[in-house]
PDB file of C-alpha atoms in Angstrom:
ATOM      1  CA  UNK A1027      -6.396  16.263 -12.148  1.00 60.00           C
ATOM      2  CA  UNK A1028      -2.889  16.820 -10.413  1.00 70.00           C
ATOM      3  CA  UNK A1029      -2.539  15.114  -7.668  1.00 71.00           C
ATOM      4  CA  UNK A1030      -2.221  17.309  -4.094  1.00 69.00           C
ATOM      5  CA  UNK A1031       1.647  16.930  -3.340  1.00 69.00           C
ATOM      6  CA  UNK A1032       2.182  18.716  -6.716  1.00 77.00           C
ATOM      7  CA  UNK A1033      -0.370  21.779  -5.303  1.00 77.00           C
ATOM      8  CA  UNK A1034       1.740  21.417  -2.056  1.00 76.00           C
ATOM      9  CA  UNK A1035       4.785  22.229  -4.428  1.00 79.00           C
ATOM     10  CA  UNK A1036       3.796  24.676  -6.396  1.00 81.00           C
ATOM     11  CA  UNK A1037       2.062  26.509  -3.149  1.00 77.00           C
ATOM     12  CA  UNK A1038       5.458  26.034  -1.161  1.00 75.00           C
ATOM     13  CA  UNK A1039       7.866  27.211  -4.149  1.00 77.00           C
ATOM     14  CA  UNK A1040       5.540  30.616  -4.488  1.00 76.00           C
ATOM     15  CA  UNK A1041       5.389  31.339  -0.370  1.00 71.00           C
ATOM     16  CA  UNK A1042       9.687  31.213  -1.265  1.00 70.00           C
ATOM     17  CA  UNK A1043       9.242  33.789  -3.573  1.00 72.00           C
ATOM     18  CA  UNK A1044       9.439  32.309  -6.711  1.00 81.00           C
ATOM     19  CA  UNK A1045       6.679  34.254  -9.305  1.00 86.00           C
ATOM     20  CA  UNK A1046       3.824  32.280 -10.919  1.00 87.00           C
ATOM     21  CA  UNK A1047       5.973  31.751 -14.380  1.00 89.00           C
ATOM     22  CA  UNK A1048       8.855  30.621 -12.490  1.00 86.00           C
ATOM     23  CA  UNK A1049       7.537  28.151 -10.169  1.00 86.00           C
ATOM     24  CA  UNK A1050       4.745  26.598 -13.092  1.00 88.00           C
ATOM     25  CA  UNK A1051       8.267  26.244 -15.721  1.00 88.00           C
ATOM     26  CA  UNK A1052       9.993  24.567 -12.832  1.00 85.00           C
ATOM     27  CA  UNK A1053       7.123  22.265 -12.138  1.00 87.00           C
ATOM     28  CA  UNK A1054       6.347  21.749 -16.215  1.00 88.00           C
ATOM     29  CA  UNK A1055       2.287  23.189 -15.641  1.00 89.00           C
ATOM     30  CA  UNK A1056       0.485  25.428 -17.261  1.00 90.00           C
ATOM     31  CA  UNK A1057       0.673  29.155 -15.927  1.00 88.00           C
ATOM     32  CA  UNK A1058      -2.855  29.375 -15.590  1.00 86.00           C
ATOM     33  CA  UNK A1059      -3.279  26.076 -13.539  1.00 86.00           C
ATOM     34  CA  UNK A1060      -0.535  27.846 -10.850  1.00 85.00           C
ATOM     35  CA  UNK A1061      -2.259  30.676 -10.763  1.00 84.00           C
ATOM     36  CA  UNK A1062      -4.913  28.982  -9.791  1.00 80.00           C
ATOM     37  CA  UNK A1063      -3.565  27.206  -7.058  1.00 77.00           C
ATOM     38  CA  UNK A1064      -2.050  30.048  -5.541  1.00 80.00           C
ATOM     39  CA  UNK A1065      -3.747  33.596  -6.564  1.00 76.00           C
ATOM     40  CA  UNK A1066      -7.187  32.422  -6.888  1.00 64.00           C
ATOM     41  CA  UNK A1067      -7.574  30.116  -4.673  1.00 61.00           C
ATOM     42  CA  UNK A1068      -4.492  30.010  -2.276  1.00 55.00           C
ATOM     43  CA  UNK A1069      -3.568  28.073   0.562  1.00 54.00           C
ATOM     44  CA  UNK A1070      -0.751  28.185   3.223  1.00 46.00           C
ATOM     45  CA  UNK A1071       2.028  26.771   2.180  1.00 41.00           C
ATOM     46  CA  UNK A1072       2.598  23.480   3.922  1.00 41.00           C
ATOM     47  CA  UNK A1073       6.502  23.615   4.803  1.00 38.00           C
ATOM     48  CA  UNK A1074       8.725  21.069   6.981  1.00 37.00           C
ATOM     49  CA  UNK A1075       7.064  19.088  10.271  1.00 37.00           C
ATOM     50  CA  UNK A1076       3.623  20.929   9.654  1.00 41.00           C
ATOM     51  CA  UNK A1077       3.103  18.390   6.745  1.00 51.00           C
ATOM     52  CA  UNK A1078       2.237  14.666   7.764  1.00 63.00           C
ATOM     53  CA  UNK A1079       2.467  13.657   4.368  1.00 78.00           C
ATOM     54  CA  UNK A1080       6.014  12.758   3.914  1.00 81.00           C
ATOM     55  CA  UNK A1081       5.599  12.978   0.383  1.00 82.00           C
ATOM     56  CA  UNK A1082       4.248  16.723  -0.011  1.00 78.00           C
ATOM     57  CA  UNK A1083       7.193  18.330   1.996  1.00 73.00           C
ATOM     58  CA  UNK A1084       9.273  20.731  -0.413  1.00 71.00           C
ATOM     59  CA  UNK A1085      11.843  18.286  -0.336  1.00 76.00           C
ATOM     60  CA  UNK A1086      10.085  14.673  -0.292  1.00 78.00           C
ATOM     61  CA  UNK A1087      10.956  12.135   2.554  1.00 80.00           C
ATOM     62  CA  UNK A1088      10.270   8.716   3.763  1.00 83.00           C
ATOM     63  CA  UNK A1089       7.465   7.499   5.871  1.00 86.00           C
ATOM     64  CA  UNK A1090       8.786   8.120   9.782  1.00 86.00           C
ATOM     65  CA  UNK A1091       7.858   4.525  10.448  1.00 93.00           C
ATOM     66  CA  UNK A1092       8.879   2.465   6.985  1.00 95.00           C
ATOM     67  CA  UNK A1093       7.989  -0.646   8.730  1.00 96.00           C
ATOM     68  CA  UNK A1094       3.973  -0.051   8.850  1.00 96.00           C
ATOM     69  CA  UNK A1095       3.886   1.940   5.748  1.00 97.00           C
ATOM     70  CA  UNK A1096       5.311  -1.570   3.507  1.00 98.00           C
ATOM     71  CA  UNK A1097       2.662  -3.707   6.217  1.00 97.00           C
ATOM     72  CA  UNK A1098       0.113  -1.109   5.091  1.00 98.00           C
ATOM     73  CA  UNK A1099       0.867  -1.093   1.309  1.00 98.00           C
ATOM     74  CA  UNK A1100       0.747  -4.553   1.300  1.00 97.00           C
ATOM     75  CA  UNK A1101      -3.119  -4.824   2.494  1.00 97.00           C
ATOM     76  CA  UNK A1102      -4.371  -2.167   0.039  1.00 97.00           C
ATOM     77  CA  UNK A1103      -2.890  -4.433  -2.984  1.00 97.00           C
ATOM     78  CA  UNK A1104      -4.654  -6.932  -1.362  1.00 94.00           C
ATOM     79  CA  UNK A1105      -7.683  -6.496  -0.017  1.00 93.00           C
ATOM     80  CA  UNK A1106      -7.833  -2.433  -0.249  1.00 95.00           C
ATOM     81  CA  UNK A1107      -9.462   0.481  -2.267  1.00 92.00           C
ATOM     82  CA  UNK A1108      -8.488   3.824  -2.864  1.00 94.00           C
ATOM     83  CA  UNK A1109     -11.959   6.079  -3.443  1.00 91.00           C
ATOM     84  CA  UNK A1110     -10.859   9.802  -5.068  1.00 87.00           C
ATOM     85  CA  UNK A1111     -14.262  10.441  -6.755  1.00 79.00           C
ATOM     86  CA  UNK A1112     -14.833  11.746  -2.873  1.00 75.00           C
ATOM     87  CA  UNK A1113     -14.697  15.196  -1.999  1.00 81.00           C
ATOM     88  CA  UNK A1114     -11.798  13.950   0.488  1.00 87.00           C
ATOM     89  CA  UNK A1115      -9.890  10.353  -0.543  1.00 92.00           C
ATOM     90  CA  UNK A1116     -10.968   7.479   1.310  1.00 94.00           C
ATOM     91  CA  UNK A1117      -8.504   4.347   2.296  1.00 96.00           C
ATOM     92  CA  UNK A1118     -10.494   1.249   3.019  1.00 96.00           C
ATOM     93  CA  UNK A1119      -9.178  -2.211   3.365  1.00 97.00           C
ATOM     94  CA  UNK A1120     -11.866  -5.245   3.914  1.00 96.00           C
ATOM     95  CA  UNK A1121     -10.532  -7.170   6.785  1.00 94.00           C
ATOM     96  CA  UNK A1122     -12.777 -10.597   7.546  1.00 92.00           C
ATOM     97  CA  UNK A1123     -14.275 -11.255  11.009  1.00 92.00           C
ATOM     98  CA  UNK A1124     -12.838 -14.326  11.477  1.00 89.00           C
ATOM     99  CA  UNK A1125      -9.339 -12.383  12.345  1.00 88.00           C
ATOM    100  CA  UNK A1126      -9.998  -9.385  14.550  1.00 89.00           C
ATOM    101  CA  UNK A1127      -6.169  -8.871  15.626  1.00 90.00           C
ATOM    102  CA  UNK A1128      -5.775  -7.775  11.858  1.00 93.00           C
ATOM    103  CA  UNK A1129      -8.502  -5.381  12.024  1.00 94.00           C
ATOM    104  CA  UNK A1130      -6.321  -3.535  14.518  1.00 94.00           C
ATOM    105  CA  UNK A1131      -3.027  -4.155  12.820  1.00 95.00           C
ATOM    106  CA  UNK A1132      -4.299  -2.227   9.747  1.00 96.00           C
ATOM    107  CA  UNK A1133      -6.245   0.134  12.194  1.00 96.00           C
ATOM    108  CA  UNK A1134      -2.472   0.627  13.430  1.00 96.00           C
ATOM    109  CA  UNK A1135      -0.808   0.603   9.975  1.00 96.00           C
ATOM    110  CA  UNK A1136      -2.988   3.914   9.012  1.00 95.00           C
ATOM    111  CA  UNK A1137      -2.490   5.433  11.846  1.00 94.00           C
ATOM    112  CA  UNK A1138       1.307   4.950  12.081  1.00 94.00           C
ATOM    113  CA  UNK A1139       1.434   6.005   7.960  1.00 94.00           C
ATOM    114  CA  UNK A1140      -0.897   9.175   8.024  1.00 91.00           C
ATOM    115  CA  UNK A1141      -4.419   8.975   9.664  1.00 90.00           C
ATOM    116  CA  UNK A1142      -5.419  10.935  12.531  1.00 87.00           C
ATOM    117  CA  UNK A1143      -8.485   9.255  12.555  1.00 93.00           C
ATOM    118  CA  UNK A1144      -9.508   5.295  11.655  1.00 95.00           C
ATOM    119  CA  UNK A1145     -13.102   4.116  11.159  1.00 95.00           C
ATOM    120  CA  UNK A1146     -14.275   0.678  11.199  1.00 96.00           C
ATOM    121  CA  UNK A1147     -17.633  -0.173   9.184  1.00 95.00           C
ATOM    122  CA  UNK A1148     -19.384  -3.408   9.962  1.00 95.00           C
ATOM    123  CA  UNK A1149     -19.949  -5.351   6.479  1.00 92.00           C
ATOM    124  CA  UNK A1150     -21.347  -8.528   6.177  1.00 92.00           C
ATOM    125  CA  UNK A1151     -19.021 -10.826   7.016  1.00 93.00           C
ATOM    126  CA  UNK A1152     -15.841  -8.072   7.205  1.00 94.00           C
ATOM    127  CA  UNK A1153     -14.775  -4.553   8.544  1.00 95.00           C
ATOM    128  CA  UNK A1154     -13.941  -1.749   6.655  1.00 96.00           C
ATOM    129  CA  UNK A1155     -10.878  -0.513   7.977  1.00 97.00           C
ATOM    130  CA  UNK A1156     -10.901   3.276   6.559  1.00 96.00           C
ATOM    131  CA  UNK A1157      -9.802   6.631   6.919  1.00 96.00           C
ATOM    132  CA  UNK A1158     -10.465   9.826   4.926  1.00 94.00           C
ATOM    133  CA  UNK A1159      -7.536  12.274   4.348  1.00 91.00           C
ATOM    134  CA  UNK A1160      -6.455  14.267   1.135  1.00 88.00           C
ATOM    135  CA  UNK A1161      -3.034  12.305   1.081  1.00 90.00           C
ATOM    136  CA  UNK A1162      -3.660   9.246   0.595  1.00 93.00           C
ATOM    137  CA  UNK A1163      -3.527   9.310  -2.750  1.00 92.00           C
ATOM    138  CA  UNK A1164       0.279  10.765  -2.397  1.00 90.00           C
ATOM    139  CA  UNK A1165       1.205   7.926  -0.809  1.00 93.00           C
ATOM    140  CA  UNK A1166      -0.456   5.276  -2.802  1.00 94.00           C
ATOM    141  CA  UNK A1167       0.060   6.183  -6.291  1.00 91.00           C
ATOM    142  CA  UNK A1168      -0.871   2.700  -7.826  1.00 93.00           C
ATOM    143  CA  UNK A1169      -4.431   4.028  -7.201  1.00 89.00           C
ATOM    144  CA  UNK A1170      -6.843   4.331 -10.131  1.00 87.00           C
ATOM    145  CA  UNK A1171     -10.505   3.806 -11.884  1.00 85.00           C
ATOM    146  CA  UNK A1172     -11.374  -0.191 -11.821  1.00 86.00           C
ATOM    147  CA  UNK A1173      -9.986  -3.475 -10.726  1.00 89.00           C
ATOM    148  CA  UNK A1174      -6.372  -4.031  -9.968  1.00 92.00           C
ATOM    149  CA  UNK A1175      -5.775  -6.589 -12.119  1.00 90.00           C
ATOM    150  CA  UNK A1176      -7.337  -4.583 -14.788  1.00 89.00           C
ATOM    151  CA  UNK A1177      -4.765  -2.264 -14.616  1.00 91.00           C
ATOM    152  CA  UNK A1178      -0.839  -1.950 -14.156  1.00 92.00           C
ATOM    153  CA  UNK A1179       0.403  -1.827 -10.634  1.00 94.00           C
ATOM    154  CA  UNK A1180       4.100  -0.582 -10.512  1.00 94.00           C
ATOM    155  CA  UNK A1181       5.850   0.852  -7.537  1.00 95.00           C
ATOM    156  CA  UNK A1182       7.557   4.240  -7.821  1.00 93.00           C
ATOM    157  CA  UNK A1183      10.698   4.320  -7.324  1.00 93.00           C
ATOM    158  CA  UNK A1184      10.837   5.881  -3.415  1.00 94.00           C
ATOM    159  CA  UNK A1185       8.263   2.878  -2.841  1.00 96.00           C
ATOM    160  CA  UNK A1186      10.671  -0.010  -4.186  1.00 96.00           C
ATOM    161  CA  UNK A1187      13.383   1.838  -1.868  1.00 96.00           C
ATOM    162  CA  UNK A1188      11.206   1.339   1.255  1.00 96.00           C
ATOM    163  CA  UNK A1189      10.121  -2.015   0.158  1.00 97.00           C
ATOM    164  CA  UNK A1190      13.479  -3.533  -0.405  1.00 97.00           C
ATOM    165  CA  UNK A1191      14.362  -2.853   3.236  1.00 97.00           C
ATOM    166  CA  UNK A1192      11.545  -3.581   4.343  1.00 97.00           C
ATOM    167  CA  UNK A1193      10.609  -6.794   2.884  1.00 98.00           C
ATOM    168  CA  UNK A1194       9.252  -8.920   5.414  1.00 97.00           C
ATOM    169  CA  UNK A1195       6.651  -6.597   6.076  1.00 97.00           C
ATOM    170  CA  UNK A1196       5.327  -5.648   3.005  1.00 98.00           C
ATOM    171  CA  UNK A1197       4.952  -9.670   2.127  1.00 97.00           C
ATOM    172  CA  UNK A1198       3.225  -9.313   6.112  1.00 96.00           C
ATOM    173  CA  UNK A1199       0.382  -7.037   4.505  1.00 97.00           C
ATOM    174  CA  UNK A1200       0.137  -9.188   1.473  1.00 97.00           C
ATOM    175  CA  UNK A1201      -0.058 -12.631   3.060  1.00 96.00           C
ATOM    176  CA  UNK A1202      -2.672 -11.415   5.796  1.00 95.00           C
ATOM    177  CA  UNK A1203      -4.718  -9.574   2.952  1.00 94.00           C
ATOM    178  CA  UNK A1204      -4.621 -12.225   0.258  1.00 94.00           C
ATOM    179  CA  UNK A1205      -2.926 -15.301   1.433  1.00 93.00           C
ATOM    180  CA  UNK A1206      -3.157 -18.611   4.029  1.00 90.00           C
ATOM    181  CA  UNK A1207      -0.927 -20.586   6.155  1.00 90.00           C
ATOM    182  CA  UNK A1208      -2.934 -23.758   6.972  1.00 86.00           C
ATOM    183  CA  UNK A1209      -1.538 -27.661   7.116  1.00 81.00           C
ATOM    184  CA  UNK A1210      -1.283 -29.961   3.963  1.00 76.00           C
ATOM    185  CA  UNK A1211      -2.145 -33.468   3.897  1.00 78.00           C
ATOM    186  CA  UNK A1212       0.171 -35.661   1.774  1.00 73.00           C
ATOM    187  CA  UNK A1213      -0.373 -39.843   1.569  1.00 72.00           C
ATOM    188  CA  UNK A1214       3.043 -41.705   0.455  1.00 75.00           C
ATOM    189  CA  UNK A1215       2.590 -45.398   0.489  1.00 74.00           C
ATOM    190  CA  UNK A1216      -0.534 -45.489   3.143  1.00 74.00           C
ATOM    191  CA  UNK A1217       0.992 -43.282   5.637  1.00 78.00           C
ATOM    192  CA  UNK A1218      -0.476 -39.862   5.675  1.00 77.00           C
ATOM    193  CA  UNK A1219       2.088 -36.731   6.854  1.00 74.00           C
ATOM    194  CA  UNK A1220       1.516 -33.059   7.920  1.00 78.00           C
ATOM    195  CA  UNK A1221       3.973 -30.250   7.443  1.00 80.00           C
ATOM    196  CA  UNK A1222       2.548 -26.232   6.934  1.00 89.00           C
ATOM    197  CA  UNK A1223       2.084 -24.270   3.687  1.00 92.00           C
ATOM    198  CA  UNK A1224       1.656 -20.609   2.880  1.00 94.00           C
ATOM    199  CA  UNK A1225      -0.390 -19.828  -0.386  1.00 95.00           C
ATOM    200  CA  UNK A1226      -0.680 -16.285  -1.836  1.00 96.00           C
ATOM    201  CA  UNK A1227      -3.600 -15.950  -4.740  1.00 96.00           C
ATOM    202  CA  UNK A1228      -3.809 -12.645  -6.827  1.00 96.00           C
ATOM    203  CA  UNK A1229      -5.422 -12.311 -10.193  1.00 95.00           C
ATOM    204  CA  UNK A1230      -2.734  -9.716 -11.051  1.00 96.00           C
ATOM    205  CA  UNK A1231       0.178 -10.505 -12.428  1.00 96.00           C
ATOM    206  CA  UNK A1232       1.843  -7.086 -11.339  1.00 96.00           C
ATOM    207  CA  UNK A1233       1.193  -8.382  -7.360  1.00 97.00           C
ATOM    208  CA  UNK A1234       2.056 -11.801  -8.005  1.00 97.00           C
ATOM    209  CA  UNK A1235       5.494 -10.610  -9.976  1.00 97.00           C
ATOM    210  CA  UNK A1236       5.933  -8.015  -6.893  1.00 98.00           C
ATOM    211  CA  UNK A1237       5.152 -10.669  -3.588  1.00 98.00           C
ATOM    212  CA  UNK A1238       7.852 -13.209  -5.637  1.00 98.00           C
ATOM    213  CA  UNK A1239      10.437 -10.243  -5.845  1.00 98.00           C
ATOM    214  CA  UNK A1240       9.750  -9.487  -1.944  1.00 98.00           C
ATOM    215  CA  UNK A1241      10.227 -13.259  -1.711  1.00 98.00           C
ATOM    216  CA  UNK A1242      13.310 -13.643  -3.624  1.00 98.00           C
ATOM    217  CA  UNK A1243      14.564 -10.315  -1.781  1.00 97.00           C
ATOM    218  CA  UNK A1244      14.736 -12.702   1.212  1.00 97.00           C
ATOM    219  CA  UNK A1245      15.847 -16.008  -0.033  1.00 97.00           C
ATOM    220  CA  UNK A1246      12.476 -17.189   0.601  1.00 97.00           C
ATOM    221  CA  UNK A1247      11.865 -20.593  -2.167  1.00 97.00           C
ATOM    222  CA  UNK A1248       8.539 -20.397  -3.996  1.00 97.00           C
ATOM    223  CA  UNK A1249       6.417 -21.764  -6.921  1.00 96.00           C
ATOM    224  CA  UNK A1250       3.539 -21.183  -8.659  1.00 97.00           C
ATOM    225  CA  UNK A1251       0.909 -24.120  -8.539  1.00 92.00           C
ATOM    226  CA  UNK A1252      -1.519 -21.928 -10.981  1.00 93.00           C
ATOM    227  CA  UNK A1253      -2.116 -18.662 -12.538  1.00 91.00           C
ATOM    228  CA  UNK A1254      -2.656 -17.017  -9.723  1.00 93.00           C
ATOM    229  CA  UNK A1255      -1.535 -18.830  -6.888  1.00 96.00           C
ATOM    230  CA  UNK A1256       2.084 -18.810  -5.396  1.00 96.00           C
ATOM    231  CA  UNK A1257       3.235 -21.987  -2.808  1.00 95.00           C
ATOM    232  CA  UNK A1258       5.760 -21.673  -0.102  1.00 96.00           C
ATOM    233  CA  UNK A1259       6.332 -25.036   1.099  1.00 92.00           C
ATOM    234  CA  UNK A1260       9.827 -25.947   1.982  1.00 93.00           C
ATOM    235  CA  UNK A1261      10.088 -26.541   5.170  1.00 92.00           C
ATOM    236  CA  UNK A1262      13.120 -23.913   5.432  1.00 95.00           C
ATOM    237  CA  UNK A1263      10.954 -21.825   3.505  1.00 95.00           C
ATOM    238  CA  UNK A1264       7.742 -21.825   5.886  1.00 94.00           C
ATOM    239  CA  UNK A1265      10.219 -21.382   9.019  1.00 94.00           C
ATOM    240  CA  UNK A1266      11.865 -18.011   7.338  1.00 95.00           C
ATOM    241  CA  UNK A1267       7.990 -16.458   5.980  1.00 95.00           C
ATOM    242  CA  UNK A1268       7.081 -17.500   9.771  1.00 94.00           C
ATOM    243  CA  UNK A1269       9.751 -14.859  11.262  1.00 93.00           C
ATOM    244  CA  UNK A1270       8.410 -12.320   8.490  1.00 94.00           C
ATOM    245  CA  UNK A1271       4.779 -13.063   8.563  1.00 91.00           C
ATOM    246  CA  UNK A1272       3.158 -15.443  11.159  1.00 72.00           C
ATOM    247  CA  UNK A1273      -0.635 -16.363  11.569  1.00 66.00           C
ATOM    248  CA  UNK A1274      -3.663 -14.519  11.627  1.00 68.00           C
ATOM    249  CA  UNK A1275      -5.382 -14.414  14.186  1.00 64.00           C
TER     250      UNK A1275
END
């Protein structure tokens, strides 16, 4: 199955004027597959502002607000789930109870990237966070049958653009998806001492390797105390991923 900003293409490049051979040799499909899209079964073509995907315009852009797309990509790698078997793609992202201003963060975050409209289903224990829209899966190419961790996760190249400016946000999404701040208890000779810690814990190595790039992108010292399980501790270290990242709450 192609996915729909190649459709959007193909659609666009024909309402130019380009003929079915023309536009499926420029696009590397089959002739039949083009004809398809826009003979058999045609659509308008979506040109210019009329296109809230960013990445289905004739000429591909960046998200209009880079900041909540990186926040945004960051809690799908986390806690999120991409469902395409649907007759429309659904986002959802599993946000717990016990922090209800990040239910509305990520309520914001889709709304900001691409949703016109955000539902929140009441799970045991968590809210679904999710929105239905045949884009999605433009914008979230690491997308795909079973676990994460079962499978790679590499950015694209426009997303690693984004992310590199945007740093601090994307390791915003991934710390309130999948990590803690919380104090750590130390004893040195009988006296007991108190100083704050950020952990992040992912069973993929892909999101591990891609939260210590973001970290490195900002100076940020970490280590890994297992596996799957990154440390920020340095006092410098927890005062700079405060600025970025902060509490849940």
């Amino acid at each position: 199955m192609h996915p729909p900003e190649m459709r959007a293409r193909a659609r666009a490049l024909r309402a130019r004027g380009h003929n079915i051979r023309s536009v499926a040799r420029s696009l590397s499909l089959p002739y039949t597959t083009v004809w398809h899209w826009c003979v058999d079964r045609p659509e308008p073509a979506m040109l210019g502002s009329a296109v809230r995907c960013f990445r289905c315009r004739p000429d591909p852009e960046n998200p209009p607000d880079p900041a909540a797309y990186a926040y945004l990509l960051g809690l799908y790698l986390g806690d999120g789930h991409l469902v395409t078997t649907d007759r429309v793609p659904v986002l959802r992202v599993y946000c717990a109870d016990a922090w209800p201003h990040l239910i509305d963060l990520c309520d914001e975050a889709m709304r900001s990237v691409l949703a016109n409209k955000v539902q929140r289903i009441q799970k045991r224990g968590c809210v679904a966070v999710q929105s239905t829209a045949r884009h999605w899966p433009c914008l979230f190419p690491q997308h795909g049958p079973g676990k994460k961790h079962q499978r790679p996760i590499v950015l694209a190249d426009w997303q690693r653009e984004i992310l590199t400016a945007n740093a601090g946000h994307f390791l915003r999404g991934l710390f309130h998806s999948d990590g803690t701040r919380f104090a750590n208890r130390v004893t040195v000779r009988g006296k007991q001492y108190v100083y704050p810690r950020y952990m992040f814990s992912n069973r993929s190595a892909d999101i591990m390797a891609l939260c210590q790039w973001a970290l490195d992108l900002l100076g940020i010292a970490w280590r890994m105390n297992s596996r799957w399980s990154l440390s920020v501790a340095r006092r410098e270290a927890v005062a700079a991923l405060d600025r970025h990242v902060g509490p849940k709450t």
